[in-house]
mmCIF file of C-alpha atoms in Angstrom:
data_model
loop_
_atom_site.group_PDB
_atom_site.id
_atom_site.type_symbol
_atom_site.label_atom_id
_atom_site.label_comp_id
_atom_site.label_asym_id
_atom_site.label_seq_id
_atom_site.Cartn_x
_atom_site.Cartn_y
_atom_site.Cartn_z
ATOM 1 C CA MET A 554 -15.334 -78.086 106.711
ATOM 2 C CA LYS A 555 -17.415 -74.976 107.371
ATOM 3 C CA ILE A 556 -20.281 -74.834 104.900
ATOM 4 C CA ALA A 557 -22.600 -71.867 104.407
ATOM 5 C CA CYS A 558 -25.905 -73.063 102.941
ATOM 6 C CA LEU A 559 -27.909 -70.190 101.434
ATOM 7 C CA VAL A 560 -31.650 -70.006 102.038
ATOM 8 C CA PHE A 561 -33.894 -67.850 99.835
ATOM 9 C CA PRO A 562 -37.683 -67.618 100.061
ATOM 10 C CA GLY A 563 -38.712 -70.746 98.148
ATOM 11 C CA THR A 564 -35.494 -72.721 98.691
ATOM 12 C CA ASN A 565 -36.454 -76.296 99.559
ATOM 13 C CA CYS A 566 -33.270 -78.388 99.337
ATOM 14 C CA ASP A 567 -31.396 -76.784 102.246
ATOM 15 C CA HIS A 568 -32.292 -79.708 104.519
ATOM 16 C CA ASP A 569 -30.963 -82.171 101.904
ATOM 17 C CA ILE A 570 -27.631 -80.301 102.076
ATOM 18 C CA ASP A 571 -27.682 -80.346 105.872
ATOM 19 C CA HIS A 572 -28.337 -84.101 105.855
ATOM 20 C CA SER A 573 -25.829 -85.122 103.174
ATOM 21 C CA PHE A 574 -22.945 -82.663 103.585
ATOM 22 C CA GLY A 575 -23.591 -82.313 107.345
ATOM 23 C CA THR A 576 -25.117 -85.315 109.106
ATOM 24 C CA LEU A 577 -23.656 -88.022 106.836
ATOM 25 C CA PHE A 578 -20.226 -86.557 106.025
ATOM 26 C CA GLN A 579 -19.619 -84.411 109.108
ATOM 27 C CA GLY A 580 -19.490 -81.006 107.415
ATOM 28 C CA ASP A 581 -20.346 -78.074 109.661
ATOM 29 C CA VAL A 582 -23.407 -76.744 107.791
ATOM 30 C CA THR A 583 -24.838 -73.345 108.751
ATOM 31 C CA PRO A 584 -27.929 -71.957 107.020
ATOM 32 C CA VAL A 585 -27.483 -68.356 105.832
ATOM 33 C CA TRP A 586 -30.661 -66.355 105.181
ATOM 34 C CA HIS A 587 -30.596 -64.423 101.896
ATOM 35 C CA ARG A 588 -30.918 -61.032 103.629
ATOM 36 C CA SER A 589 -27.607 -61.564 105.401
ATOM 37 C CA ALA A 590 -24.506 -59.921 103.973
ATOM 38 C CA ASP A 591 -22.211 -62.086 106.107
ATOM 39 C CA LEU A 592 -21.331 -65.642 105.041
ATOM 40 C CA GLY A 593 -19.427 -66.337 108.279
ATOM 41 C CA ASN A 594 -16.043 -67.165 106.750
ATOM 42 C CA PRO A 595 -16.911 -70.611 105.315
ATOM 43 C CA ASP A 596 -14.749 -73.090 103.368
ATOM 44 C CA LEU A 597 -17.620 -73.722 100.982
ATOM 45 C CA VAL A 598 -20.823 -71.943 99.967
ATOM 46 C CA VAL A 599 -23.686 -74.154 98.782
ATOM 47 C CA VAL A 600 -26.557 -72.595 96.828
ATOM 48 C CA PRO A 601 -29.191 -75.321 97.163
ATOM 49 C CA GLY A 602 -32.135 -76.217 94.972
ATOM 50 C CA GLY A 603 -35.725 -75.083 95.187
ATOM 51 C CA PHE A 604 -37.876 -72.398 93.649
ATOM 52 C CA SER A 605 -36.399 -69.133 94.903
ATOM 53 C CA TYR A 606 -38.922 -66.313 94.561
ATOM 54 C CA GLY A 607 -41.321 -68.747 92.914
ATOM 55 C CA ASP A 608 -39.171 -68.670 89.751
ATOM 56 C CA TYR A 609 -40.764 -65.275 88.968
ATOM 57 C CA LEU A 610 -39.390 -63.372 85.943
ATOM 58 C CA ARG A 611 -36.761 -66.071 85.151
ATOM 59 C CA THR A 612 -35.391 -68.826 87.365
ATOM 60 C CA GLY A 613 -32.776 -67.303 89.654
ATOM 61 C CA ALA A 614 -33.314 -63.758 88.343
ATOM 62 C CA LEU A 615 -34.646 -62.273 91.584
ATOM 63 C CA ALA A 616 -32.438 -64.323 93.908
ATOM 64 C CA LYS A 617 -29.344 -62.773 92.342
ATOM 65 C CA LEU A 618 -30.455 -59.400 93.788
ATOM 66 C CA SER A 619 -30.493 -60.622 97.411
ATOM 67 C CA PRO A 620 -27.843 -59.057 99.680
ATOM 68 C CA VAL A 621 -26.184 -62.420 100.298
ATOM 69 C CA MET A 622 -25.253 -62.685 96.617
ATOM 70 C CA ASP A 623 -22.911 -59.682 96.869
ATOM 71 C CA ALA A 624 -21.067 -61.567 99.585
ATOM 72 C CA VAL A 625 -21.038 -64.757 97.467
ATOM 73 C CA SER A 626 -19.694 -62.841 94.485
ATOM 74 C CA LYS A 627 -16.842 -61.316 96.541
ATOM 75 C CA PHE A 628 -16.125 -64.719 98.117
ATOM 76 C CA ALA A 629 -15.975 -66.400 94.673
ATOM 77 C CA LYS A 630 -13.806 -63.671 93.157
ATOM 78 C CA ALA A 631 -11.329 -64.134 96.017
ATOM 79 C CA GLY A 632 -11.090 -67.835 95.085
ATOM 80 C CA GLY A 633 -13.669 -69.186 97.562
ATOM 81 C CA ARG A 634 -15.442 -72.445 96.692
ATOM 82 C CA VAL A 635 -19.073 -72.141 95.610
ATOM 83 C CA VAL A 636 -21.406 -74.844 94.334
ATOM 84 C CA GLY A 637 -24.927 -74.332 92.988
ATOM 85 C CA ILE A 638 -27.259 -77.292 92.669
ATOM 86 C CA CYS A 639 -30.384 -77.145 90.472
ATOM 87 C CA ASN A 640 -31.988 -73.758 91.292
ATOM 88 C CA GLY A 641 -28.603 -72.857 92.806
ATOM 89 C CA PHE A 642 -27.022 -73.436 89.360
ATOM 90 C CA GLN A 643 -29.677 -71.197 87.772
ATOM 91 C CA ILE A 644 -28.948 -68.490 90.381
ATOM 92 C CA LEU A 645 -25.161 -68.638 89.786
ATOM 93 C CA CYS A 646 -25.725 -68.311 86.014
ATOM 94 C CA GLU A 647 -28.069 -65.343 86.479
ATOM 95 C CA ALA A 648 -25.558 -63.738 88.859
ATOM 96 C CA GLY A 649 -22.866 -64.037 86.181
ATOM 97 C CA LEU A 650 -20.672 -66.305 88.323
ATOM 98 C CA LEU A 651 -21.075 -69.104 85.773
ATOM 99 C CA PRO A 652 -21.495 -68.835 81.993
ATOM 100 C CA GLY A 653 -24.726 -69.661 80.174
ATOM 101 C CA VAL A 654 -28.362 -69.951 81.131
ATOM 102 C CA LEU A 655 -30.911 -72.704 81.786
ATOM 103 C CA LEU A 656 -33.820 -72.672 79.332
ATOM 104 C CA THR A 657 -37.081 -74.567 79.721
ATOM 105 C CA ASN A 658 -36.671 -78.296 79.022
ATOM 106 C CA ALA A 659 -36.921 -78.907 75.267
ATOM 107 C CA ASN A 660 -39.759 -81.431 75.677
ATOM 108 C CA MET A 661 -41.766 -78.937 77.780
ATOM 109 C CA LYS A 662 -42.009 -81.420 80.643
ATOM 110 C CA PHE A 663 -40.954 -81.118 84.253
ATOM 111 C CA ALA A 664 -38.274 -83.811 84.655
ATOM 112 C CA SER A 665 -38.518 -85.675 87.958
ATOM 113 C CA LYS A 666 -36.666 -88.984 87.728
ATOM 114 C CA PHE A 667 -33.357 -90.772 88.145
ATOM 115 C CA ILE A 668 -30.871 -90.083 85.358
ATOM 116 C CA HIS A 669 -27.190 -90.762 84.653
ATOM 117 C CA ILE A 670 -24.375 -88.241 84.474
ATOM 118 C CA LYS A 671 -20.659 -88.757 84.015
ATOM 119 C CA VAL A 672 -17.681 -86.876 85.378
ATOM 120 C CA GLN A 673 -16.072 -84.884 82.544
ATOM 121 C CA SER A 674 -13.421 -82.759 84.229
ATOM 122 C CA SER A 675 -11.015 -82.758 87.133
ATOM 123 C CA ASN A 676 -10.366 -79.068 86.613
ATOM 124 C CA ASN A 677 -12.615 -77.939 89.496
ATOM 125 C CA PHE A 678 -12.872 -78.448 93.255
ATOM 126 C CA PHE A 679 -16.080 -80.484 93.097
ATOM 127 C CA THR A 680 -14.968 -83.427 90.935
ATOM 128 C CA LYS A 681 -11.163 -83.320 91.130
ATOM 129 C CA HIS A 682 -11.127 -86.310 93.506
ATOM 130 C CA MET A 683 -13.250 -88.432 91.143
ATOM 131 C CA ALA A 684 -11.996 -90.632 88.310
ATOM 132 C CA MET A 685 -12.807 -89.236 84.861
ATOM 133 C CA ASP A 686 -15.914 -90.770 83.240
ATOM 134 C CA THR A 687 -17.308 -92.082 86.531
ATOM 135 C CA VAL A 688 -21.055 -92.593 85.959
ATOM 136 C CA ILE A 689 -23.355 -91.292 88.689
ATOM 137 C CA HIS A 690 -27.017 -92.266 88.969
ATOM 138 C CA CYS A 691 -29.045 -89.599 90.756
ATOM 139 C CA PRO A 692 -32.328 -87.696 90.582
ATOM 140 C CA VAL A 693 -33.220 -84.571 88.643
ATOM 141 C CA ALA A 694 -36.210 -82.374 89.448
ATOM 142 C CA HIS A 695 -36.476 -79.360 87.182
ATOM 143 C CA PHE A 696 -38.458 -77.606 84.453
ATOM 144 C CA ASP A 697 -35.673 -75.260 83.345
ATOM 145 C CA GLY A 698 -32.550 -77.373 82.929
ATOM 146 C CA ASN A 699 -31.816 -76.998 79.224
ATOM 147 C CA TYR A 700 -28.272 -75.601 79.268
ATOM 148 C CA PHE A 701 -27.723 -72.901 76.662
ATOM 149 C CA ALA A 702 -24.905 -70.530 75.756
ATOM 150 C CA ASP A 703 -23.710 -68.971 72.507
ATOM 151 C CA PRO A 704 -21.394 -71.093 70.299
ATOM 152 C CA GLN A 705 -18.241 -69.167 71.319
ATOM 153 C CA THR A 706 -18.982 -69.728 75.016
ATOM 154 C CA ILE A 707 -19.608 -73.445 74.445
ATOM 155 C CA GLU A 708 -16.358 -73.753 72.483
ATOM 156 C CA SER A 709 -14.469 -71.983 75.259
ATOM 157 C CA LEU A 710 -16.064 -74.197 77.961
ATOM 158 C CA GLU A 711 -15.051 -77.341 76.085
ATOM 159 C CA LYS A 712 -11.541 -76.053 75.384
ATOM 160 C CA HIS A 713 -10.858 -75.113 79.004
ATOM 161 C CA ASN A 714 -12.309 -78.277 80.560
ATOM 162 C CA GLN A 715 -15.177 -76.430 82.192
ATOM 163 C CA VAL A 716 -17.828 -79.070 81.464
ATOM 164 C CA VAL A 717 -18.125 -80.821 84.836
ATOM 165 C CA PHE A 718 -20.881 -83.359 84.064
ATOM 166 C CA ARG A 719 -22.680 -84.594 80.953
ATOM 167 C CA TYR A 720 -25.955 -86.547 80.787
ATOM 168 C CA CYS A 721 -25.356 -90.104 79.589
ATOM 169 C CA SER A 722 -26.769 -93.621 79.453
ATOM 170 C CA ALA A 723 -26.247 -96.175 82.249
ATOM 171 C CA GLU A 724 -23.247 -97.398 80.232
ATOM 172 C CA GLY A 725 -21.812 -93.870 80.081
ATOM 173 C CA ASP A 726 -22.617 -93.139 76.425
ATOM 174 C CA VAL A 727 -23.165 -89.448 75.686
ATOM 175 C CA ASP A 728 -25.452 -88.486 72.801
ATOM 176 C CA ALA A 729 -26.753 -84.912 72.868
ATOM 177 C CA ARG A 730 -29.385 -85.788 70.231
ATOM 178 C CA ASN A 731 -30.838 -88.632 72.268
ATOM 179 C CA PRO A 732 -34.033 -87.342 73.935
ATOM 180 C CA VAL A 733 -33.919 -90.171 76.499
ATOM 181 C CA THR A 734 -30.443 -89.651 77.960
ATOM 182 C CA ASN A 735 -30.221 -85.912 77.181
ATOM 183 C CA PHE A 736 -33.838 -85.517 78.303
ATOM 184 C CA ASN A 737 -33.846 -81.706 78.695
ATOM 185 C CA GLY A 738 -32.122 -80.844 75.393
ATOM 186 C CA SER A 739 -28.954 -79.300 76.841
ATOM 187 C CA ILE A 740 -26.260 -78.264 74.342
ATOM 188 C CA ASN A 741 -23.572 -80.995 74.197
ATOM 189 C CA ALA A 742 -25.591 -82.819 76.914
ATOM 190 C CA ILE A 743 -24.062 -80.467 79.481
ATOM 191 C CA ALA A 744 -25.401 -81.101 82.999
ATOM 192 C CA GLY A 745 -22.928 -78.903 84.893
ATOM 193 C CA VAL A 746 -20.133 -76.404 84.359
ATOM 194 C CA SER A 747 -17.435 -74.590 86.301
ATOM 195 C CA ASN A 748 -15.834 -71.195 85.936
ATOM 196 C CA ARG A 749 -12.358 -71.021 84.351
ATOM 197 C CA GLU A 750 -10.630 -71.122 87.756
ATOM 198 C CA GLY A 751 -12.621 -74.160 88.920
ATOM 199 C CA ASN A 752 -13.720 -72.655 92.235
ATOM 200 C CA VAL A 753 -17.338 -72.090 91.159
ATOM 201 C CA VAL A 754 -19.353 -75.116 90.034
ATOM 202 C CA GLY A 755 -23.019 -75.557 89.127
ATOM 203 C CA PHE A 756 -25.151 -78.466 87.889
ATOM 204 C CA MET A 757 -28.808 -79.437 87.554
ATOM 205 C CA PRO A 758 -28.870 -83.027 88.979
ATOM 206 C CA HIS A 759 -29.092 -83.848 92.682
ATOM 207 C CA PRO A 760 -26.254 -86.231 93.668
ATOM 208 C CA GLU A 761 -26.743 -85.087 97.281
ATOM 209 C CA ARG A 762 -30.062 -86.945 97.218
ATOM 210 C CA ALA A 763 -28.430 -90.242 96.197
ATOM 211 C CA VAL A 764 -25.792 -90.771 98.883
ATOM 212 C CA GLU A 765 -27.615 -93.539 100.768
ATOM 213 C CA ALA A 766 -28.318 -97.005 99.411
ATOM 214 C CA ILE A 767 -31.904 -96.970 100.633
ATOM 215 C CA VAL A 768 -32.855 -94.157 98.216
ATOM 216 C CA SER A 769 -30.519 -94.855 95.302
ATOM 217 C CA ASN A 770 -30.843 -98.526 94.353
ATOM 218 C CA GLY A 771 -27.245 -99.161 95.361
ATOM 219 C CA TRP A 772 -25.899 -96.386 93.133
ATOM 220 C CA ASP A 773 -24.702 -94.466 96.199
ATOM 221 C CA ILE A 774 -21.309 -96.071 95.451
ATOM 222 C CA ALA A 775 -20.773 -93.238 92.930
ATOM 223 C CA ALA A 776 -22.626 -90.272 94.455
ATOM 224 C CA ARG A 777 -21.346 -90.945 97.978
ATOM 225 C CA PRO A 778 -17.606 -90.472 97.287
ATOM 226 C CA LEU A 779 -18.447 -87.422 95.163
ATOM 227 C CA ILE A 780 -20.075 -85.553 98.066
ATOM 228 C CA SER A 781 -17.948 -87.005 100.872
ATOM 229 C CA GLY A 782 -14.793 -86.119 98.908
ATOM 230 C CA VAL A 783 -15.870 -82.493 98.601
ATOM 231 C CA VAL A 784 -16.511 -82.253 102.355
ATOM 232 C CA ALA A 785 -13.177 -83.961 103.138
ATOM 233 C CA SER A 786 -11.196 -81.628 100.862
ATOM 234 C CA ALA A 787 -11.337 -78.520 103.070
ATOM 235 C CA MET B 282 -44.083 -39.565 85.731
ATOM 236 C CA VAL B 283 -43.185 -41.220 82.439
ATOM 237 C CA LYS B 284 -45.039 -44.388 81.541
ATOM 238 C CA ILE B 285 -42.711 -47.010 80.138
ATOM 239 C CA GLN B 286 -43.485 -50.249 78.379
ATOM 240 C CA VAL B 287 -40.792 -52.876 77.885
ATOM 241 C CA LEU B 288 -41.124 -55.793 75.491
ATOM 242 C CA VAL B 289 -38.768 -58.659 76.305
ATOM 243 C CA ARG B 290 -38.338 -61.288 73.602
ATOM 244 C CA LEU B 291 -36.317 -64.452 73.197
ATOM 245 C CA LYS B 292 -33.635 -63.862 70.566
ATOM 246 C CA ALA B 293 -34.019 -65.497 67.167
ATOM 247 C CA GLY B 294 -32.770 -69.068 67.276
ATOM 248 C CA VAL B 295 -33.433 -69.582 70.993
ATOM 249 C CA LEU B 296 -35.910 -72.416 71.437
ATOM 250 C CA ASP B 297 -39.271 -71.080 72.601
ATOM 251 C CA VAL B 298 -41.098 -73.986 74.170
ATOM 252 C CA GLN B 299 -44.104 -71.836 75.126
ATOM 253 C CA GLY B 300 -44.549 -70.852 71.484
ATOM 254 C CA LYS B 301 -44.292 -74.489 70.426
ATOM 255 C CA ALA B 302 -46.815 -75.555 73.062
ATOM 256 C CA ILE B 303 -49.298 -72.891 71.910
ATOM 257 C CA GLU B 304 -48.887 -73.963 68.274
ATOM 258 C CA GLY B 305 -49.627 -77.521 69.351
ATOM 259 C CA GLY B 306 -52.694 -76.306 71.234
ATOM 260 C CA LEU B 307 -54.013 -74.450 68.170
ATOM 261 C CA LYS B 308 -53.949 -77.631 66.119
ATOM 262 C CA GLY B 309 -56.041 -79.213 68.879
ATOM 263 C CA ILE B 310 -58.862 -76.688 68.328
ATOM 264 C CA GLY B 311 -58.663 -76.953 64.545
ATOM 265 C CA ILE B 312 -56.804 -73.707 63.770
ATOM 266 C CA GLU B 313 -54.438 -74.237 60.841
ATOM 267 C CA GLY B 314 -51.924 -72.025 59.065
ATOM 268 C CA VAL B 315 -50.277 -70.491 62.145
ATOM 269 C CA SER B 316 -46.524 -70.897 62.609
ATOM 270 C CA GLN B 317 -43.431 -69.220 64.085
ATOM 271 C CA MET B 318 -45.274 -68.543 67.358
ATOM 272 C CA ARG B 319 -43.003 -66.683 69.802
ATOM 273 C CA VAL B 320 -43.968 -65.643 73.320
ATOM 274 C CA GLY B 321 -42.447 -62.602 75.005
ATOM 275 C CA ARG B 322 -43.061 -60.624 78.151
ATOM 276 C CA LEU B 323 -44.659 -57.191 78.462
ATOM 277 C CA VAL B 324 -43.584 -55.104 81.461
ATOM 278 C CA GLU B 325 -45.057 -51.699 82.335
ATOM 279 C CA PHE B 326 -43.848 -49.236 84.927
ATOM 280 C CA GLU B 327 -43.495 -45.536 85.677
ATOM 281 C CA VAL B 328 -40.271 -43.588 86.052
ATOM 282 C CA ASP B 329 -39.979 -40.339 87.984
ATOM 283 C CA ALA B 330 -38.496 -38.166 85.218
ATOM 284 C CA LYS B 331 -39.503 -35.121 83.164
ATOM 285 C CA ASP B 332 -39.758 -36.892 79.816
ATOM 286 C CA PHE B 333 -39.039 -40.139 77.977
ATOM 287 C CA GLU B 334 -35.479 -39.181 77.043
ATOM 288 C CA ALA B 335 -34.698 -38.485 80.702
ATOM 289 C CA ALA B 336 -36.305 -41.767 81.798
ATOM 290 C CA LYS B 337 -34.557 -43.922 79.205
ATOM 291 C CA PRO B 338 -31.173 -44.440 80.943
ATOM 292 C CA LEU B 339 -32.838 -45.798 84.080
ATOM 293 C CA ALA B 340 -35.209 -48.001 82.055
ATOM 294 C CA THR B 341 -32.236 -49.328 80.083
ATOM 295 C CA LYS B 342 -30.316 -50.098 83.268
ATOM 296 C CA LEU B 343 -33.363 -51.920 84.646
ATOM 297 C CA CYS B 344 -33.592 -54.029 81.479
ATOM 298 C CA ASP B 345 -29.873 -54.827 81.357
ATOM 299 C CA GLU B 346 -29.643 -55.805 85.009
ATOM 300 C CA LEU B 347 -32.932 -57.572 85.599
ATOM 301 C CA LEU B 348 -35.784 -57.621 83.100
ATOM 302 C CA ALA B 349 -33.855 -59.341 80.295
ATOM 303 C CA ASN B 350 -31.071 -61.909 80.265
ATOM 304 C CA PRO B 351 -28.792 -60.722 77.421
ATOM 305 C CA ILE B 352 -27.671 -64.294 76.657
ATOM 306 C CA ILE B 353 -31.128 -65.254 75.421
ATOM 307 C CA GLU B 354 -33.335 -62.170 75.341
ATOM 308 C CA SER B 355 -33.556 -58.773 73.637
ATOM 309 C CA TYR B 356 -35.744 -55.877 74.741
ATOM 310 C CA GLU B 357 -37.445 -52.806 73.365
ATOM 311 C CA ILE B 358 -38.311 -49.744 75.484
ATOM 312 C CA LYS B 359 -41.369 -47.661 74.544
ATOM 313 C CA ASN B 360 -43.061 -44.570 75.896
ATOM 314 C CA VAL B 361 -46.806 -45.184 76.363
#
């Protein structure tokens, strides 16, 4: 699988993508600098995490103006697969490729810890190979991860199976009002969404950081098939 | 040159954690009776145009495409 991994000034998870999607699961990962207008005909575009443009103005707001995003938008509209992780999710929302926006965490704290999410849809390229309700234990590292959209958009997302992941307990229980499991205050405990067609996916957690037992307390049994399955699906 | 000032605000009902944090801070220094604190953003710039009316379309485009996110924010354009 040919993977284009975007790099903006302030991106800092591009090496995590290279290691997980590339070194571990044999994807062919090529970094693409944000000034480039050429993605190089990939099978998948990854918009990695970090702090593009120092999060100035709003998270992802300035990154969406980079030349590479025109190419990503054309690629996505032609049905190409795009995934945004953490800051990459914020960028895809700002660029209008995914619905909604990520507000500051409701508890006003930067969340840097292991959390649980569960697979909520098979209606997209990123989780279609996973069993529904599979619980994944992986890190989050964000200040603006509080998913927000107007009530009509939320209703439409739920109706069309566009909620990809929800925050949950270790047992898989979802409770949007629970400040422990839904630690950032996201509406309906939404951790990730897709577009209607399922070829654009974004989420705040970092499953790509939990694909090896040594850094995931044995929970790589869930995150590993998630990422390896995406790479194998080209 | 026309001097423009844009006020960007979170829409009513959108959680403003900065406002909440400031309210909490005020209690810490003994200031009571302050509520509904909302924090916005003030942006100033100049547009090469003959007057405010002529500058407004460009300022509006700038707000719609970058300065405000219409999902959560509203804006107000002023001539200063």
